[in-house]
Amino acid sequence: MSPTPRGWPKAGSRLAGLLARLDIYGPADLLIHLPLRYEDETRLTPVADLCLGEPAQVEVDIVSCEIVLHPRRQLVACLCDASGKLVARWLNFYPSLQRQLVAGRRIRLFGEARMGFFGLEMVHPRLQPVTPLPQALTPVYPTTLGLSQSALRQLVNTALNGLSADAPDLLPANFCQRLGLPGFNAAIRCLHQPTPEVDTAALEDRSHPAWLRIKFEELLAQQLSLRRAYNARRAQTALNLPPRGVLTAALLDHLPFRLTAAQTRVVAEIAADLATPCPMQRLLQGDVGSGKTIVAALAMLQVAENGWQAALMAPTEILAEQHYRKLSAWLEPLGVKLVWLAGSQRKRAREAALALLQNGDCLLAVGTHALIEDPVALPRLALAVVDEQHRFGVRQRLALREKGAGHSTNDAQDSGPCPHMLMMSATPIPRTLAMTHYADLDVSVLDELPPGRQPVHTRLVAAERRPEVIDRLRHACVDGRQAYWVCPLIEESEVLQLQTATETWQALQVALPELRVGLIHGRLKTDEKTAVMAAFVAGEIHVLVATTVIEVGVDVPNASLMVIEHAERFGLAQLHQLRGRVGRGAAASTCVLLFAQPLSPIARARLKAIFEHSDGFTIAREDLRIRGPGEFVGARQSGLPLLRYADLETDADLLDPARELANELLASAPTVADALLKRWLGEREGLLRA
Ligand code: ADP
Ligand code: MG
């Protein structure tokens, strides 16, 4: 352990504890704990010039000060300067405050003026003694309860004084020059203690070169860390599982369709990865309906024909169950055993499945999160497939990989071979996110839909016209078609959502006596869900009332109609996923989006986008435009340390140079790379090694 630096609070002290809450463990962390904003205490504003709602500092004489009891107890001071009068009020105060507010004394106050009942006033202004005015803007730091701004400022001050002037900058000077970035020391001095000449607006909106230097370094550290993680993984050994053309060829032989060119290409990419002795880390991206499942099945078979295990994890039971059915139908004729694991499974079935996996009798498994639970052991696991990967957190995805024997840690020195990993998603990743959060993955893209798909006809219909929609539904179903009726999303309450779905189901049964109406939702038991889905697949149910459980992956080609109620409540990606449930067979399909008015501008923009576009990439781009990248699916839950200062939208320009320099440093200056990683990630770097 390194000794506590001079002037730094002792380990275990109260102050050290407070700092730790801010992830500050030493002066170096403090130096990059940068202000949220600044207050200008370098100037005094005459009372008459105060602007309402703007923070300002005044120097005033105390005319009187008293405790007022109505409408509630408060301390009220009447103040004035040469230009006008001002009232200050404190609703919570200590007696010490009152003692400072003696009539006749001159004080400084910092606060926002507003128009009160008795004229201009400041509520809870900050009181300052009259001393020489500071020369720099006052930084306001993110802090935690019990740690004052002034204590933080003092600590920062000490840390800045301790900076050695002759320590070389970590970034190459010519690189900084080219990008117009100042040195690190100059940048943080400027951000912590900006001099009066500094462009305040550029500081506030973080476009000042000092900010850019910091944001660049942060992105650089992220790139370094991702590259290192990637390299570390490449250095691990994995099993070499070449395509033997036994099971895979047999499956291709009896498939009812031929692979698309895109599928053939992606299958070859994955097959080649599996045949190299370093762990595959691949993301398979393909729009809804592009046929990712068969690609996964072929990869799993390649593993099985080498005598090893593969597991496929899906985010919902309905989806896992459907994968199980589909894979069973494909694999059973080949004599390949497949088990399935889900949370609500009967104990005995579960134990039987566990035993088969444990003793290696069974090579392939499909399931939900249940796959990563404790008793599950896949001693010969060589491939982990995660479907709809954005629905899982990083840790869950890794937990599956670690189910193999001897993979309880992810050290490079780990003895056993590391399983290959295939992640699948229908949600295309915008370039900035691909470069930051997914930079350590190889990506395969299915950019082609299977032939014969009919485009889905999308209609926007006002909710008042629901009876007409029901009427059309009746005709379509009497003609042999099948339909989904998707109930509104009620984010606040699952119970309410369930209730709505049940009511809709009852109402549709009454309205459509000649049809069979089924109901499916997340709270049903596994075998109930299975029974309902099976009946729908078999055509025994005409209309399936569903909550959003069918959002991902469900595949019933004969269903060619979908009605989505309160479509205005859904996100764009969700609408695209839902709509992707139809248009899977030969019949022309329709998706009716019922919406209730009035529409918010965002809801209107979303409905317009889903109406106009059918391609997942375009829709994702629209989504990004409407919502901004911060909200983008997957980015939040990715589990990587979030960027503190850089913003993927405004600082996108810094990404390319950051990546360029990262590669350069890793190749020619690994110790500099180490120093940067230590500065920016410190203890958190381990997360990225995953
Ligand atoms: P997604 O990429 O959304 O997971 P699926 O794997 O569920 O798509 O495939 C959608 C449907 O298309 C399934 O019914 C699947 O069997 C079928 N399918 C997949 N590939 C082809 C193909 N090459 N030709 C025809 N149908 C295909
Ligand atoms: Mg799928």
XYZ file of C-alpha atoms and ligand atoms in Angstrom:
718
model
C 0.000 0.000 0.000
C 1.308 3.446 -0.797
C 1.760 5.789 2.166
C -0.794 8.543 2.693
C 0.456 11.629 0.839
C 1.241 14.700 2.902
C -1.808 16.778 3.746
C -4.157 13.953 2.794
C -6.703 12.707 5.355
C -5.679 9.513 7.114
C -7.216 6.272 5.931
C -10.251 5.467 8.075
C -10.882 9.081 9.054
C -14.314 10.607 8.566
C -13.021 12.831 5.781
C -11.385 9.924 3.968
C -14.722 8.107 4.159
C -16.595 11.040 2.652
C -14.057 11.333 -0.153
C -14.290 7.622 -0.860
C -17.992 8.098 -1.477
C -16.976 10.350 -4.349
C -14.479 7.742 -5.567
C -11.617 9.949 -4.418
C -8.795 7.979 -2.850
C -5.862 10.330 -3.280
C -4.796 13.692 -4.688
C -4.714 12.316 -8.232
C -8.423 11.441 -8.057
C -9.162 14.826 -6.611
C -7.422 16.606 -9.463
C -9.868 15.118 -11.928
C -12.854 15.709 -9.671
C -13.895 18.698 -11.714
C -16.431 21.452 -11.042
C -20.039 21.037 -12.063
C -20.293 24.771 -12.596
C -18.860 28.065 -11.401
C -20.013 31.011 -9.369
C -18.708 34.453 -10.045
C -17.670 35.998 -6.741
C -15.031 38.164 -8.345
C -17.548 40.955 -8.861
C -20.073 42.862 -6.818
C -23.435 43.767 -8.311
C -25.263 46.877 -7.101
C -28.679 45.907 -5.706
C -30.395 48.048 -8.329
C -28.701 46.041 -11.119
C -29.692 42.576 -9.880
C -31.370 40.445 -12.517
C -34.165 38.201 -11.322
C -33.212 34.529 -11.202
C -29.513 35.091 -11.894
C -26.898 34.311 -9.281
C -25.008 37.402 -8.173
C -23.010 38.813 -5.306
C -23.948 41.974 -3.433
C -22.258 43.923 -0.648
C -24.853 45.452 1.661
C -25.342 47.107 5.037
C -27.629 45.454 7.540
C -30.507 47.756 8.400
C -32.345 45.347 10.686
C -32.651 41.662 11.345
C -35.346 39.767 13.218
C -37.088 36.440 13.573
C -40.574 36.542 12.079
C -43.098 33.872 13.097
C -45.670 34.181 10.329
C -46.439 32.523 7.979
C -43.702 30.328 9.457
C -40.666 30.893 11.599
C -37.905 32.554 9.618
C -35.017 34.954 9.895
C -35.529 38.150 7.892
C -32.861 40.763 7.297
C -33.456 44.147 5.689
C -30.436 45.290 3.749
C -29.359 48.106 1.495
C -26.519 49.458 -0.546
C -26.165 52.849 -2.192
C -28.365 51.752 -5.097
C -31.340 50.084 -3.404
C -32.955 47.825 -0.834
C -32.975 44.071 -0.523
C -34.541 41.539 1.871
C -32.817 38.292 2.797
C -34.747 35.378 4.276
C -33.653 32.091 5.875
C -36.235 29.464 6.720
C -33.757 27.176 8.445
C -30.977 28.798 10.410
C -28.720 28.407 13.368
C -28.531 31.036 16.106
C -24.970 31.689 14.918
C -26.344 33.098 11.688
C -28.536 35.534 13.553
C -25.547 36.636 15.647
C -23.663 37.559 12.471
C -26.491 39.710 11.168
C -26.055 42.701 13.439
C -27.610 45.984 12.317
C -24.993 48.371 10.997
C -22.585 45.660 9.885
C -21.600 45.289 6.229
C -21.776 41.818 4.655
C -21.552 40.055 1.316
C -24.326 37.807 0.051
C -24.332 35.438 -2.890
C -27.660 34.262 -4.232
C -30.447 34.639 -6.744
C -32.702 37.649 -6.507
C -36.436 37.268 -6.926
C -39.459 39.442 -6.486
C -41.018 38.778 -3.070
C -44.057 40.161 -1.365
C -42.078 43.073 0.069
C -39.900 43.735 -2.972
C -36.555 42.367 -4.073
C -35.359 39.441 -1.962
C -32.865 36.586 -1.735
C -33.860 33.325 -0.083
C -31.081 31.405 1.672
C -28.235 33.470 0.207
C -24.706 32.475 1.158
C -23.123 34.822 3.641
C -19.519 35.926 3.158
C -17.330 38.228 5.187
C -16.067 41.386 3.531
C -12.548 40.462 2.449
C -10.583 41.229 -0.719
C -12.524 39.855 -3.710
C -11.257 36.541 -5.094
C -9.395 36.683 -8.395
C -10.877 33.474 -9.848
C -14.356 32.116 -10.471
C -15.486 29.918 -7.602
C -15.835 26.246 -8.598
C -18.847 24.283 -7.409
C -18.043 20.579 -7.075
C -20.180 17.484 -7.011
C -20.134 16.518 -3.366
C -21.766 14.377 -0.750
C -23.655 15.117 2.459
C -21.236 16.277 5.129
C -18.499 17.472 2.806
C -18.634 21.217 2.242
C -17.623 23.050 -0.895
C -15.000 24.979 0.996
C -13.439 21.786 2.405
C -13.278 20.341 -1.091
C -11.778 23.542 -2.437
C -9.066 23.500 0.195
C -8.176 19.911 -0.601
C -8.058 20.674 -4.314
C -5.863 23.633 -3.567
C -3.392 21.467 -1.687
C -3.433 18.874 -4.471
C -2.774 21.549 -7.093
C 0.123 22.926 -5.044
C 1.574 19.456 -4.879
C 1.651 19.126 -8.665
C 5.214 18.939 -9.782
C 5.860 21.451 -12.508
C 8.530 19.440 -14.263
C 6.701 16.103 -14.501
C 6.304 15.436 -18.229
C 2.809 15.493 -19.718
C 1.437 12.048 -20.538
C 0.305 12.971 -24.027
C 2.784 13.612 -26.848
C 3.218 17.361 -27.324
C 2.832 17.264 -31.097
C -0.455 15.391 -30.787
C -1.850 17.980 -28.377
C -0.661 20.781 -30.577
C -2.404 19.321 -33.569
C -5.692 19.100 -31.661
C -5.210 22.457 -29.949
C -5.226 20.891 -26.481
C -3.357 22.399 -23.523
C -1.168 20.339 -21.180
C -2.798 18.387 -18.349
C -1.535 20.594 -15.521
C -2.567 23.772 -17.286
C -5.974 22.288 -18.079
C -6.851 21.223 -14.564
C -5.516 24.445 -13.046
C -7.719 26.345 -15.437
C -10.775 24.232 -14.597
C -10.311 24.315 -10.824
C -9.198 27.920 -10.532
C -10.159 29.807 -13.658
C -8.621 33.240 -13.872
C -10.914 36.205 -14.519
C -9.898 36.445 -18.207
C -11.133 32.926 -18.959
C -14.081 32.691 -21.319
C -16.796 31.900 -18.791
C -19.321 30.741 -21.348
C -16.827 28.196 -22.765
C -16.141 26.947 -19.242
C -19.820 26.588 -18.507
C -20.699 24.752 -21.712
C -17.477 22.727 -21.517
C -16.187 23.726 -24.926
C -13.071 25.412 -23.469
C -9.793 23.772 -24.611
C -9.089 22.852 -20.988
C -12.296 20.817 -20.933
C -11.511 19.309 -24.316
C -8.133 18.129 -23.021
C -9.829 16.420 -20.080
C -12.561 14.880 -22.213
C -10.009 13.706 -24.737
C -7.987 12.011 -22.019
C -11.083 10.345 -20.654
C -12.017 8.954 -24.068
C -8.407 7.947 -24.618
C -8.363 6.036 -21.338
C -11.591 4.312 -22.322
C -10.112 3.298 -25.668
C -6.943 2.061 -23.988
C -8.927 0.059 -21.569
C -11.138 -1.479 -24.242
C -8.142 -2.321 -26.436
C -6.340 -3.877 -23.497
C -9.400 -5.902 -22.567
C -9.659 -7.050 -26.156
C -5.982 -7.988 -26.287
C -6.134 -9.722 -22.933
C -8.988 -11.805 -24.185
C -7.181 -12.603 -27.393
C -4.307 -13.827 -25.251
C -6.534 -16.293 -23.452
C -6.841 -19.723 -24.905
C -10.053 -21.203 -26.131
C -10.897 -24.538 -27.629
C -10.181 -24.998 -31.272
C -13.447 -26.391 -32.658
C -13.231 -26.688 -36.432
C -16.368 -27.338 -38.476
C -16.513 -31.091 -38.986
C -19.389 -30.824 -41.407
C -21.250 -33.657 -39.722
C -24.161 -32.237 -37.738
C -24.112 -28.815 -39.364
C -24.265 -30.324 -42.828
C -27.108 -32.608 -41.767
C -29.092 -29.684 -40.392
C -28.574 -27.621 -43.537
C -29.741 -30.615 -45.554
C -33.121 -30.919 -43.972
C -33.903 -27.247 -43.316
C -37.088 -26.180 -45.110
C -35.254 -23.117 -46.486
C -31.878 -22.113 -47.850
C -29.666 -19.724 -45.967
C -29.531 -16.189 -47.304
C -26.191 -14.932 -48.596
C -25.846 -12.837 -45.444
C -26.498 -15.859 -43.218
C -23.970 -17.939 -45.148
C -21.342 -15.229 -44.740
C -21.981 -14.800 -41.014
C -22.052 -18.538 -40.386
C -18.624 -18.750 -42.028
C -17.278 -15.877 -39.893
C -18.412 -17.597 -36.737
C -17.225 -21.012 -37.888
C -13.764 -19.557 -38.473
C -13.734 -17.921 -35.020
C -14.661 -21.186 -33.344
C -11.813 -22.870 -35.156
C -9.183 -20.549 -33.661
C -7.708 -21.138 -30.235
C -8.602 -17.703 -28.873
C -12.033 -16.885 -27.517
C -14.536 -15.472 -29.947
C -16.178 -12.274 -28.765
C -18.647 -11.548 -31.490
C -21.802 -9.501 -31.784
C -24.300 -10.658 -34.385
C -26.473 -7.794 -35.447
C -29.492 -8.358 -37.643
C -32.861 -6.721 -37.953
C -35.932 -8.437 -36.562
C -36.738 -11.434 -38.724
C -33.329 -11.580 -40.400
C -32.860 -15.152 -39.150
C -30.361 -15.023 -36.308
C -31.642 -18.191 -34.640
C -30.473 -20.577 -37.329
C -27.048 -18.926 -37.271
C -26.858 -19.569 -33.526
C -28.053 -23.154 -34.010
C -25.317 -23.848 -36.560
C -22.659 -22.415 -34.242
C -23.946 -24.567 -31.385
C -23.893 -27.653 -33.580
C -20.320 -27.005 -34.631
C -19.430 -27.076 -30.943
C -21.493 -30.205 -30.335
C -19.938 -32.087 -33.235
C -16.614 -31.520 -31.503
C -18.019 -33.031 -28.328
C -18.355 -29.812 -26.307
C -21.292 -27.939 -24.774
C -23.069 -24.793 -25.955
C -25.774 -22.766 -24.211
C -28.230 -20.207 -25.529
C -29.689 -17.669 -23.094
C -32.764 -15.560 -23.890
C -34.288 -12.718 -21.863
C -37.844 -14.029 -21.481
C -39.366 -17.438 -20.888
C -41.582 -17.215 -23.918
C -38.614 -16.561 -26.119
C -36.445 -19.224 -24.495
C -39.266 -21.700 -24.844
C -39.735 -20.827 -28.476
C -36.021 -21.256 -29.137
C -36.238 -24.583 -27.407
C -39.114 -25.716 -29.602
C -37.467 -24.492 -32.774
C -34.069 -25.960 -31.965
C -35.610 -29.262 -30.868
C -37.411 -29.570 -34.159
C -34.161 -28.945 -35.987
C -31.920 -31.077 -33.795
C -34.008 -34.069 -32.809
C -33.837 -35.651 -36.291
C -30.052 -35.422 -35.941
C -30.143 -37.226 -32.616
C -28.775 -34.228 -30.721
C -30.111 -33.808 -27.202
C -31.183 -30.372 -26.001
C -32.340 -29.363 -22.509
C -34.181 -26.371 -21.346
C -33.971 -24.410 -18.104
C -36.301 -21.723 -16.828
C -37.158 -20.206 -13.486
C -40.686 -21.505 -13.191
C -39.836 -25.035 -14.295
C -40.971 -27.958 -12.103
C -38.341 -29.121 -9.680
C -38.055 -32.615 -11.066
C -37.682 -31.519 -14.688
C -35.094 -29.027 -13.616
C -33.082 -31.577 -11.693
C -33.144 -33.968 -14.599
C -31.899 -31.221 -16.920
C -29.156 -30.234 -14.483
C -27.964 -33.807 -14.208
C -27.760 -34.214 -17.978
C -25.691 -31.055 -18.277
C -23.530 -31.839 -15.290
C -22.410 -35.240 -16.481
C -21.986 -34.027 -20.039
C -24.622 -36.373 -21.493
C -26.286 -33.396 -22.992
C -24.326 -30.926 -25.044
C -26.840 -28.191 -25.766
C -28.921 -26.048 -23.427
C -31.465 -23.288 -23.927
C -32.908 -21.157 -21.180
C -33.519 -17.907 -19.413
C -31.502 -16.329 -16.585
C -32.007 -19.708 -14.926
C -28.943 -20.827 -16.884
C -26.668 -18.573 -14.878
C -28.053 -19.525 -11.495
C -25.967 -21.302 -8.962
C -26.569 -25.028 -9.276
C -26.174 -24.958 -13.037
C -22.878 -26.426 -14.195
C -21.813 -26.813 -17.791
C -18.469 -28.528 -17.330
C -17.777 -28.720 -21.051
C -19.129 -25.329 -22.025
C -17.303 -24.017 -25.076
C -19.826 -21.546 -26.509
C -22.185 -19.133 -24.775
C -24.840 -17.511 -26.966
C -26.832 -14.572 -25.610
C -29.919 -13.593 -27.575
C -31.249 -10.034 -27.416
C -28.052 -9.223 -25.597
C -28.993 -5.618 -24.859
C -31.617 -6.946 -22.471
C -28.913 -8.327 -20.207
C -26.315 -6.537 -18.107
C -22.615 -7.127 -18.685
C -22.362 -9.267 -15.585
C -25.183 -11.547 -16.653
C -23.657 -12.043 -20.065
C -20.323 -12.906 -18.510
C -21.887 -15.125 -15.885
C -23.007 -17.462 -18.645
C -19.510 -17.680 -20.048
C -18.194 -18.469 -16.605
C -20.455 -21.495 -16.226
C -17.811 -23.672 -17.792
C -15.372 -25.553 -15.561
C -12.496 -23.486 -14.189
C -13.861 -20.214 -15.509
C -14.850 -18.765 -12.170
C -12.386 -15.937 -12.733
C -11.525 -14.057 -15.853
C -7.805 -13.712 -15.298
C -5.613 -14.123 -18.307
C -3.646 -16.672 -16.307
C -6.737 -18.777 -15.840
C -5.919 -22.394 -16.456
C -8.936 -23.703 -18.365
C -9.874 -22.683 -21.891
C -12.229 -19.727 -22.125
C -15.593 -20.315 -23.837
C -16.371 -18.563 -27.083
C -19.091 -15.965 -26.882
C -21.737 -14.960 -29.404
C -24.102 -12.111 -28.642
C -27.096 -11.353 -30.793
C -29.149 -8.212 -31.102
C -31.690 -6.639 -33.398
C -30.853 -3.198 -32.087
C -28.228 -1.611 -34.293
C -25.600 0.311 -32.443
C -24.838 3.872 -33.515
C -21.232 4.458 -34.498
C -20.243 6.471 -31.421
C -21.506 3.750 -29.105
C -19.918 1.056 -31.213
C -16.603 2.852 -30.839
C -16.852 3.330 -27.110
C -19.001 0.747 -25.444
C -18.536 -2.048 -27.913
C -15.026 -1.355 -29.176
C -13.770 -4.682 -27.912
C -16.195 -6.776 -29.956
C -16.047 -8.142 -33.465
C -19.279 -7.504 -35.292
C -21.147 -9.570 -37.893
C -24.133 -8.089 -39.632
C -27.116 -9.817 -41.246
C -28.040 -7.126 -43.717
C -30.575 -9.119 -45.671
C -34.001 -10.551 -44.872
C -35.030 -14.051 -46.007
C -36.764 -13.919 -49.383
C -40.507 -13.730 -49.795
C -41.121 -11.428 -46.864
C -44.037 -9.117 -47.410
C -43.540 -5.600 -46.156
C -45.789 -4.849 -43.197
C -48.415 -2.277 -43.937
C -48.520 0.156 -41.013
C -51.648 2.157 -40.196
C -52.070 4.888 -37.627
C -55.615 4.934 -36.276
C -57.126 7.189 -33.613
C -58.368 5.261 -30.574
C -61.988 6.325 -31.183
C -62.045 4.075 -34.231
C -61.366 0.938 -32.177
C -64.764 -0.650 -33.089
C -63.887 -0.440 -36.799
C -60.565 -2.106 -36.105
C -62.280 -4.934 -34.235
C -64.624 -5.381 -37.160
C -61.765 -5.727 -39.636
C -60.029 -8.114 -37.307
C -63.105 -10.324 -37.309
C -63.168 -10.512 -41.099
C -59.473 -11.250 -41.356
C -59.605 -14.036 -38.776
C -62.698 -15.604 -40.269
C -60.631 -15.769 -43.461
C -58.045 -17.851 -41.621
C -55.586 -15.228 -40.507
C -54.306 -14.785 -36.980
C -53.709 -11.650 -34.982
C -51.851 -10.216 -31.995
C -53.578 -7.635 -29.853
C -50.926 -5.849 -27.832
C -52.065 -4.176 -24.632
C -50.797 -0.803 -23.568
C -47.567 -0.487 -21.722
C -48.144 0.771 -18.204
C -44.695 1.485 -16.906
C -45.677 2.434 -13.393
C -47.491 -0.757 -12.577
C -47.244 -4.320 -13.701
C -50.481 -5.089 -11.848
C -52.342 -2.435 -13.769
C -50.883 -3.700 -17.019
C -52.078 -7.179 -16.210
C -55.518 -5.910 -15.301
C -55.799 -4.014 -18.580
C -54.755 -7.096 -20.509
C -57.345 -9.254 -18.736
C -60.083 -6.693 -19.364
C -59.136 -6.398 -23.015
C -59.216 -10.170 -23.315
C -62.700 -10.329 -21.791
C -63.969 -7.470 -23.930
C -62.630 -9.027 -27.139
C -64.200 -12.380 -26.283
C -67.553 -10.622 -26.014
C -66.993 -8.592 -29.195
C -65.745 -11.576 -31.219
C -67.915 -14.536 -30.155
C -67.123 -16.459 -33.355
C -63.362 -16.394 -32.670
C -61.106 -17.945 -30.084
C -59.296 -15.284 -28.129
C -56.276 -16.189 -25.990
C -54.338 -14.276 -23.377
C -50.639 -14.308 -22.616
C -48.639 -12.300 -20.105
C -45.523 -12.526 -18.001
C -47.263 -13.723 -14.845
C -48.552 -16.967 -16.326
C -46.885 -20.195 -15.234
C -44.465 -21.722 -17.709
C -46.742 -24.554 -18.791
C -49.676 -22.164 -19.127
C -47.587 -19.944 -21.365
C -46.417 -22.947 -23.319
C -49.977 -24.151 -23.791
C -51.208 -20.762 -24.993
C -48.297 -20.289 -27.407
C -48.703 -23.846 -28.703
C -52.408 -23.260 -29.333
C -51.609 -20.051 -31.167
C -48.946 -21.740 -33.283
C -51.409 -24.545 -34.073
C -54.005 -22.013 -35.185
C -56.465 -22.930 -32.420
C -56.344 -19.400 -31.088
C -57.254 -16.679 -33.577
C -56.520 -13.584 -31.593
C -53.778 -13.515 -28.998
C -54.113 -10.724 -26.455
C -50.642 -10.040 -25.126
C -48.666 -7.747 -22.907
C -45.211 -6.705 -24.036
C -43.918 -10.214 -23.251
C -44.142 -10.892 -26.960
C -41.923 -7.938 -27.729
C -38.800 -9.926 -28.391
C -38.270 -12.766 -30.762
C -41.638 -14.513 -30.869
C -42.107 -16.106 -34.266
C -45.495 -17.328 -35.528
C -45.461 -16.947 -39.335
C -49.224 -17.314 -39.813
C -49.945 -14.278 -37.629
C -50.298 -11.450 -40.099
C -52.202 -8.829 -38.154
C -51.182 -6.825 -35.160
C -53.040 -4.195 -33.216
C -51.067 -2.130 -30.713
C -53.154 -0.166 -28.264
C -51.843 3.148 -26.971
C -48.969 2.938 -29.391
C -47.976 6.444 -28.290
C -46.689 5.017 -24.991
C -44.142 2.720 -26.583
C -40.562 3.479 -27.474
C -39.476 3.355 -31.073
C -37.286 0.276 -30.701
C -40.134 -1.495 -28.943
C -42.628 -0.638 -31.677
C -40.186 -1.904 -34.273
C -39.676 -5.143 -32.355
C -43.412 -5.616 -31.877
C -44.206 -4.940 -35.500
C -41.495 -7.444 -36.426
C -43.732 -10.199 -35.009
C -45.864 -9.976 -38.155
C -44.780 -10.093 -41.774
C -43.006 -13.396 -41.174
C -45.126 -15.535 -43.457
C -46.226 -15.331 -47.056
C -49.407 -13.321 -46.386
C -49.465 -9.536 -46.580
C -49.382 -8.193 -43.041
C -50.828 -5.184 -41.312
C -49.876 -3.440 -38.115
C -52.472 -1.078 -36.690
C -51.186 1.495 -34.236
C -54.041 2.814 -32.134
C -53.162 6.091 -30.506
C -54.887 8.355 -28.037
C -54.838 12.111 -28.344
C -53.393 14.550 -27.512
C -49.967 13.349 -28.630
C -46.808 14.771 -27.099
C -44.277 16.057 -29.661
C -41.977 13.102 -28.948
C -44.788 10.564 -29.312
C -45.814 12.220 -32.560
C -42.227 12.056 -33.861
C -41.987 8.373 -32.910
C -45.261 7.404 -34.589
C -44.232 9.313 -37.689
C -40.892 7.475 -37.771
C -42.419 4.011 -37.338
C -45.019 4.803 -39.975
C -42.438 6.002 -42.494
C -39.621 3.513 -41.965
C -39.344 -0.241 -41.834
C -35.589 -0.710 -41.739
C -34.150 -1.258 -38.270
C -31.025 0.804 -38.901
C -32.985 3.827 -40.060
C -35.332 3.472 -37.118
C -32.432 3.257 -34.678
C -30.971 6.409 -36.180
C -34.303 8.208 -35.824
C -34.537 6.932 -32.275
C -31.128 8.324 -31.507
C -32.099 11.638 -33.043
C -35.339 11.842 -31.063
C -33.944 10.694 -27.742
C -30.216 11.453 -27.773
C -27.509 8.834 -27.204
C -27.601 8.969 -23.410
C -30.922 7.210 -23.468
C -29.955 4.653 -26.030
C -30.890 1.095 -25.270
C -28.058 -0.796 -23.763
C -25.737 2.106 -23.182
C -26.931 2.646 -19.654
C -26.928 -0.895 -18.507
C -23.752 -1.827 -20.275
C -21.985 -1.775 -16.938
C -18.910 -0.015 -18.247
C -17.861 2.970 -16.205
C -19.872 5.766 -17.665
C -18.027 8.693 -19.089
C -17.958 11.452 -16.524
C -17.081 14.376 -18.731
C -17.051 13.432 -22.389
C -20.366 13.364 -24.183
C -20.747 10.994 -27.103
C -22.796 13.477 -29.049
C -20.950 16.751 -28.559
C -17.478 15.210 -28.334
C -17.793 12.694 -31.165
C -14.945 14.503 -32.953
C -12.509 13.478 -30.247
C -13.200 9.772 -30.676
C -11.185 9.071 -33.796
C -8.016 10.777 -32.548
C -8.463 9.064 -29.159
C -8.569 5.694 -30.813
C -5.597 6.529 -33.018
C -3.486 7.602 -30.049
C -4.595 4.608 -27.987
C -3.231 2.216 -30.574
C -0.027 4.233 -30.828
C 0.529 4.278 -27.074
C -0.199 0.587 -26.632
C 2.324 -0.200 -29.318
C 5.117 2.171 -28.353
C 4.552 3.550 -24.854
C 2.812 0.973 -22.635
C 3.939 2.683 -19.427
C 2.225 5.884 -20.510
C -0.881 3.834 -21.239
C -0.640 2.388 -17.720
C -0.356 5.848 -16.199
C -3.391 7.101 -18.114
C -5.461 4.091 -17.128
C -4.475 4.541 -13.520
C -5.397 8.208 -13.603
C -8.811 7.665 -15.181
C -9.985 4.270 -14.107
C -7.980 3.488 -10.975
C -9.770 0.701 -9.197
C -12.496 0.476 -11.783
C -10.338 -0.905 -14.514
C -11.087 -4.473 -13.479
C -14.641 -4.103 -14.719
C -13.403 -3.700 -18.230
C -11.268 -6.774 -18.129
C -14.436 -8.776 -18.134
P -34.535 -12.999 -35.736
O -33.306 -12.559 -36.453
O -35.505 -11.886 -35.525
O -34.209 -13.742 -34.458
P -35.557 -15.565 -36.515
O -34.312 -16.328 -36.343
O -36.625 -15.732 -35.491
O -35.248 -14.025 -36.704
O -36.119 -15.908 -37.960
C -37.344 -15.419 -38.406
C -38.068 -16.445 -39.250
O -37.413 -16.591 -40.490
C -38.098 -17.824 -38.631
O -39.351 -18.395 -38.867
C -37.006 -18.561 -39.370
O -37.213 -19.952 -39.364
C -37.125 -17.971 -40.743
N -35.908 -18.017 -41.541
C -34.638 -17.842 -41.091
N -33.755 -17.895 -42.118
C -34.490 -18.093 -43.240
C -34.157 -18.222 -44.625
N -32.891 -18.160 -45.042
N -35.165 -18.404 -45.483
C -36.433 -18.448 -45.065
N -36.823 -18.336 -43.789
C -35.861 -18.153 -42.875
Mg -34.557 -13.656 -32.486
